[in-house]
mmCIF file of C-alpha atoms in Angstrom:
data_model
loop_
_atom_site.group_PDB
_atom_site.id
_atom_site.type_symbol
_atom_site.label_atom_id
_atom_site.label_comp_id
_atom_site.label_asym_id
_atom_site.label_seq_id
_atom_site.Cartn_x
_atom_site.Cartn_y
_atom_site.Cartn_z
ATOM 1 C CA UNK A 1 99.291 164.364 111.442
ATOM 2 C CA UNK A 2 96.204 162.254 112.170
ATOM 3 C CA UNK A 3 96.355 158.821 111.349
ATOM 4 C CA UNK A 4 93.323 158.284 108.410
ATOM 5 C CA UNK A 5 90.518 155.998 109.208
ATOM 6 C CA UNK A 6 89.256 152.858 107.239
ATOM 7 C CA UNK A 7 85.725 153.030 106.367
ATOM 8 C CA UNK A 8 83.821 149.640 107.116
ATOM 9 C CA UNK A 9 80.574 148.843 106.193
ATOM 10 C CA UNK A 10 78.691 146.353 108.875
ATOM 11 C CA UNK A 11 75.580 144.269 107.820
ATOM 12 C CA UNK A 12 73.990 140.907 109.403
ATOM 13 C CA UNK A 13 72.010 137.998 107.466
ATOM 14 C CA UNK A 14 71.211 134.823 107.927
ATOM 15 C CA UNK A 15 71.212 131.249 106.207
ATOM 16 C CA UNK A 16 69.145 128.121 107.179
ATOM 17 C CA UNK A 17 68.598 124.679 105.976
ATOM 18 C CA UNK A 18 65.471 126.021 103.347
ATOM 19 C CA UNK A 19 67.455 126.267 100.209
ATOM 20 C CA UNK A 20 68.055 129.643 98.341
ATOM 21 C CA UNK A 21 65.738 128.848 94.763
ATOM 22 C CA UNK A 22 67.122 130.248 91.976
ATOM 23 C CA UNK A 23 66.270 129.823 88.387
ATOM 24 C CA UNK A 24 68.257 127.317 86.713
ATOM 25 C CA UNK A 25 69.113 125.262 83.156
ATOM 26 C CA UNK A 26 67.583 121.815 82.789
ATOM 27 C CA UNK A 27 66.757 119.798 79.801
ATOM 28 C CA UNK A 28 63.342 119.496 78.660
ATOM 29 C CA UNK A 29 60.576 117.864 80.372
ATOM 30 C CA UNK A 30 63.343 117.401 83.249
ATOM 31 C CA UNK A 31 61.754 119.896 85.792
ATOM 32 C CA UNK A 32 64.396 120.312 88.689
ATOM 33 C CA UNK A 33 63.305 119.348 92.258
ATOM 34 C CA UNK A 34 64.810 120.291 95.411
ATOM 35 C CA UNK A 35 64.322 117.972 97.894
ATOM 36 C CA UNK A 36 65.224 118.953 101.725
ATOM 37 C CA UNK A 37 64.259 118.972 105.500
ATOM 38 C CA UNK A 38 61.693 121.171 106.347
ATOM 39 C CA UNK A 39 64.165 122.289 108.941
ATOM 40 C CA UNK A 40 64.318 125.979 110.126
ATOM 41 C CA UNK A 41 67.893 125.950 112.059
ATOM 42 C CA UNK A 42 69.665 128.932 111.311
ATOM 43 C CA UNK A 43 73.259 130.669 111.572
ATOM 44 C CA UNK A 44 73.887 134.554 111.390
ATOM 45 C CA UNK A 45 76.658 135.805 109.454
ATOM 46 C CA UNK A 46 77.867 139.187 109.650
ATOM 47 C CA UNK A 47 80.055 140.862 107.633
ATOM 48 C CA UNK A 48 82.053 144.032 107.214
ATOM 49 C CA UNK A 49 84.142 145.462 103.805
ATOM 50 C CA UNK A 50 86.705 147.898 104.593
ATOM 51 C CA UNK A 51 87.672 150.307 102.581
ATOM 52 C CA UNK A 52 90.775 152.744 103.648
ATOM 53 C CA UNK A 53 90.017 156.353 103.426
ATOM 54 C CA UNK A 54 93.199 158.002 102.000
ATOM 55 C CA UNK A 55 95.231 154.862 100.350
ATOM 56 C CA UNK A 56 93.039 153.040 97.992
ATOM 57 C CA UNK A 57 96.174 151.037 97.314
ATOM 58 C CA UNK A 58 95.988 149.252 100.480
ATOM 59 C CA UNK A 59 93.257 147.029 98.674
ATOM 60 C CA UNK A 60 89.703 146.414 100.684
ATOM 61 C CA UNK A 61 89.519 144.140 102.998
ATOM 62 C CA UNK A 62 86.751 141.718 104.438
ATOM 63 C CA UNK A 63 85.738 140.521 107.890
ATOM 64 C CA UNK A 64 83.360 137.615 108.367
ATOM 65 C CA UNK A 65 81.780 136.198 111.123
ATOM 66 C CA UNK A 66 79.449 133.310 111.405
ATOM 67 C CA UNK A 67 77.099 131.881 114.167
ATOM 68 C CA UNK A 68 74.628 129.598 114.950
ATOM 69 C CA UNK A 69 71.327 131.548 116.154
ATOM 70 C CA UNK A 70 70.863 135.456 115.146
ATOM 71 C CA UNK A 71 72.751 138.695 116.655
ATOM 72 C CA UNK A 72 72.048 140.625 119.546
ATOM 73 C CA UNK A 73 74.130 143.056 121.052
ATOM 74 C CA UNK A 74 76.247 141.254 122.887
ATOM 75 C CA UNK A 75 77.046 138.947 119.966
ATOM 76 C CA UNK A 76 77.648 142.225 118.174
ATOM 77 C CA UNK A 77 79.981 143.624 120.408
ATOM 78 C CA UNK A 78 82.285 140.321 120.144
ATOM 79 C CA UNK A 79 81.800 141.236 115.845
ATOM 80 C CA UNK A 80 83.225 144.886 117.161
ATOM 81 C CA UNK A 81 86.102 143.172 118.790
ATOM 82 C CA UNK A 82 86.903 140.860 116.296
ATOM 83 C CA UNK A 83 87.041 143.877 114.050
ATOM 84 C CA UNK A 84 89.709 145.700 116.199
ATOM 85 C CA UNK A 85 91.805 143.075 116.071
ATOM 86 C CA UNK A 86 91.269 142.732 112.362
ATOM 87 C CA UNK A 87 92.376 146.294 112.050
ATOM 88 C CA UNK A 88 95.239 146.304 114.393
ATOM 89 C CA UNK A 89 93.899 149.665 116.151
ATOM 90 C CA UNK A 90 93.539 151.436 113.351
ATOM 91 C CA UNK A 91 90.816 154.142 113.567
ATOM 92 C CA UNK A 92 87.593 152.401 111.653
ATOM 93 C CA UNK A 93 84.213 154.960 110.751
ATOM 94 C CA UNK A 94 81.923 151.978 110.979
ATOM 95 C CA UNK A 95 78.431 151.982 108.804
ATOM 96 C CA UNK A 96 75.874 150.591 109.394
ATOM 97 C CA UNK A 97 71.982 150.509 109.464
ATOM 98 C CA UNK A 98 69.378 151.245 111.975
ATOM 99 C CA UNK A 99 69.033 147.631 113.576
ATOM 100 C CA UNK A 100 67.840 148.354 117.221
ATOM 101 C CA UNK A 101 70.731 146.227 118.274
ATOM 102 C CA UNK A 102 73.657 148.489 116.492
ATOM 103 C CA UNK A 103 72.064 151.462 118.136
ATOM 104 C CA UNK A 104 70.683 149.504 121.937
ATOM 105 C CA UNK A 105 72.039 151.182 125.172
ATOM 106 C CA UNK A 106 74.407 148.585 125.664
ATOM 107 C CA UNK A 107 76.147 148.861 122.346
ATOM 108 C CA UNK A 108 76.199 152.507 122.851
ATOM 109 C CA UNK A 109 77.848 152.372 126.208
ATOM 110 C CA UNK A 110 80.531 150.236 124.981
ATOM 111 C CA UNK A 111 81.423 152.341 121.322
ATOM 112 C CA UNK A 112 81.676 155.178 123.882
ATOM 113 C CA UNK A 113 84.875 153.477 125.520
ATOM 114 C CA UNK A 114 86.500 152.578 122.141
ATOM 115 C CA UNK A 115 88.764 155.382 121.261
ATOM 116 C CA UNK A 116 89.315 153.483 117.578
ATOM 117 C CA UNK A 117 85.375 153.387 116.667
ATOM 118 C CA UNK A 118 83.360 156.000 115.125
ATOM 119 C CA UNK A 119 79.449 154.982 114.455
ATOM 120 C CA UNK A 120 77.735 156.114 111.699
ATOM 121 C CA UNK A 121 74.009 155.218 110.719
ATOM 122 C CA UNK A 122 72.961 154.875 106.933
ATOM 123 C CA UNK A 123 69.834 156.436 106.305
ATOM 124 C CA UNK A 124 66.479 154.463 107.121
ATOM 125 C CA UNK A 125 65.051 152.132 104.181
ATOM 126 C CA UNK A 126 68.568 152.475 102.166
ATOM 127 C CA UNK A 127 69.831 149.016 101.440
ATOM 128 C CA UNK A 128 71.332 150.552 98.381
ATOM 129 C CA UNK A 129 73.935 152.247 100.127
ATOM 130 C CA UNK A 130 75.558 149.425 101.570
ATOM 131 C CA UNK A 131 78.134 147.253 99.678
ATOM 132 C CA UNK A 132 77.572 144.376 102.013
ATOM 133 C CA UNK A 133 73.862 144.070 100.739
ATOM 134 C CA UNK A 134 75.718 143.281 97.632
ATOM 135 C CA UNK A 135 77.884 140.355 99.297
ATOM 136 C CA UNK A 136 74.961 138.640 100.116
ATOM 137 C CA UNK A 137 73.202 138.559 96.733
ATOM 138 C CA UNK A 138 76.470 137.464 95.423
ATOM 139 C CA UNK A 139 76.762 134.464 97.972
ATOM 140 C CA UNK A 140 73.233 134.168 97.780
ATOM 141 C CA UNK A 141 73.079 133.579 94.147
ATOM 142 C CA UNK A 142 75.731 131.404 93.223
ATOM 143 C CA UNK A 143 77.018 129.240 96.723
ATOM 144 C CA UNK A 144 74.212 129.159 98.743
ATOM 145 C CA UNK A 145 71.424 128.412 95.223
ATOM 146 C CA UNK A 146 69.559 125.833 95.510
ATOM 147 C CA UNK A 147 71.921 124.741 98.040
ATOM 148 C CA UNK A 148 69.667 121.620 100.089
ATOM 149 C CA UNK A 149 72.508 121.022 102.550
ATOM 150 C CA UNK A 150 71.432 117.919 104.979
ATOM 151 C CA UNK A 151 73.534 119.985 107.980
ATOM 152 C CA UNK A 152 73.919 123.706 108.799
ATOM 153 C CA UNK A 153 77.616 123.103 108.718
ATOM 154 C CA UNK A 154 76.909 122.664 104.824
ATOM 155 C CA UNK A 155 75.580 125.667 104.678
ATOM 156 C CA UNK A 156 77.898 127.385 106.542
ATOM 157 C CA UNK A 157 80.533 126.184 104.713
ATOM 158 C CA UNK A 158 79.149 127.059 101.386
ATOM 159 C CA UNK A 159 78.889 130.608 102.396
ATOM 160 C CA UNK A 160 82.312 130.495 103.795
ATOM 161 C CA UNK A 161 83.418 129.415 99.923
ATOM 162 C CA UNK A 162 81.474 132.506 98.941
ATOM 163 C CA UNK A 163 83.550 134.716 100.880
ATOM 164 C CA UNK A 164 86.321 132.873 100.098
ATOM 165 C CA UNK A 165 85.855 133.730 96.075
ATOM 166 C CA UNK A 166 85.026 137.601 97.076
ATOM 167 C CA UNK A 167 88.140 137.934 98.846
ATOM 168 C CA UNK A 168 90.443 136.376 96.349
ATOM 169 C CA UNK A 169 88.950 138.554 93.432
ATOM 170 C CA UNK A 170 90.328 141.962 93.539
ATOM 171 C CA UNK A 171 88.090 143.600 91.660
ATOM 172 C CA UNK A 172 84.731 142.294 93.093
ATOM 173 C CA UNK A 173 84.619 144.010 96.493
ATOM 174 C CA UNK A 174 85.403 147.412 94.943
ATOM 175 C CA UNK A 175 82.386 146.551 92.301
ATOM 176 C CA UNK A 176 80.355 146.487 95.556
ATOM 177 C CA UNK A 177 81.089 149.677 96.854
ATOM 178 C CA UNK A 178 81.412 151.468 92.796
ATOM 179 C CA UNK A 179 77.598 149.815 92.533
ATOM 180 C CA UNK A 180 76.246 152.204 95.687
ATOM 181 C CA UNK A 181 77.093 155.122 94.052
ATOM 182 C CA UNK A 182 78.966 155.956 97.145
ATOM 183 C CA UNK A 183 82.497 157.946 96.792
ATOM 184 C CA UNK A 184 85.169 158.433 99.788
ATOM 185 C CA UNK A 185 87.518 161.490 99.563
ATOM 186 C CA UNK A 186 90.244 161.111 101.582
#
């Protein structure tokens, strides 16, 4: 019998020192101001919900990565491995967009060696599809708003927390995969 696969959505973003302005409360005639460094370091996070194919009851489950800079392939690829480890082996379908680094020569030399990976591409211009679009906004709008942090370890940190509160929920990451309109059949 073949072993079913877990189905993991893959998506990249980024956070720097310019805060994330949201609306907010204040009282009357008590504008809020947001002071910061006009400071453009940044960090890349990447992230990837799982969802298992055949035994819903085995929960979803996030991996997170975070680094200074943005992703290229090779940063990618050392995502990839974290993920196999993350999933012990386990066959994964990975999703994911059309980002010229998911789909670059390299990375498609090296998913041809992995015997646990199957790529799949969502369609172009299709944000809605992916549940990891919805992580973000979720981070976005409560850790990371308004968040002036003096350091990018603040930052990071703060979207670290974020994770943090999506993985403890049990409901939430299955909200972001019920919200694509997305179904997997076993």
């Amino acid at each position: 019998m073949k072993k079913r696969a877990w189905i993991v959505f893959l998506d990249e973003s980024g956070v720097s020192l310019l805060p994330e302005v949201r609306r907010t409360y204040a009282l009357r005639g008590r504008t809020p101001t947001l002071r910061h460094r006009l400071n453009w370091k940044r960090a890349g996070m990447a992230a990837a919900p799982g969802y298992h194919a055949a035994d819903p009851e085995r929960g979803p489950r996030l991996c997170f990565h975070l680094k200074p800079g943005s992703y290229d392939t090779t940063s990618l690829i050392e995502v990839l491995e974290q993920i196999k480890t993350f999933y012990a082996g386990e066959p994964v379908v990975l999703v994911w967009d059309g980002l010229s680094a998911h789909w670059s020569r390299g990375m498609r030399a090296w998913a041809a060696e992995q015997d646990w990976l199957t790529l799949e591409r969502l369609p172009a211009y299709a944000p809605e599809l992916n549940p990891v679009e919805l992580l973000w906004s979720a981070i976005k709008t409560r850790e990371l708003a308004n968040l002036a942090g003096d350091h990018l370890a603040d930052v990071a940190d703060a979207a670290e927390r974020g994770i943090h509160r999506v993985c403890s929920s049990e409901q939430l990451p299955w909200s972001f995969l019920t919200h694509t309109g997305l179904i997997i059949h076993p």
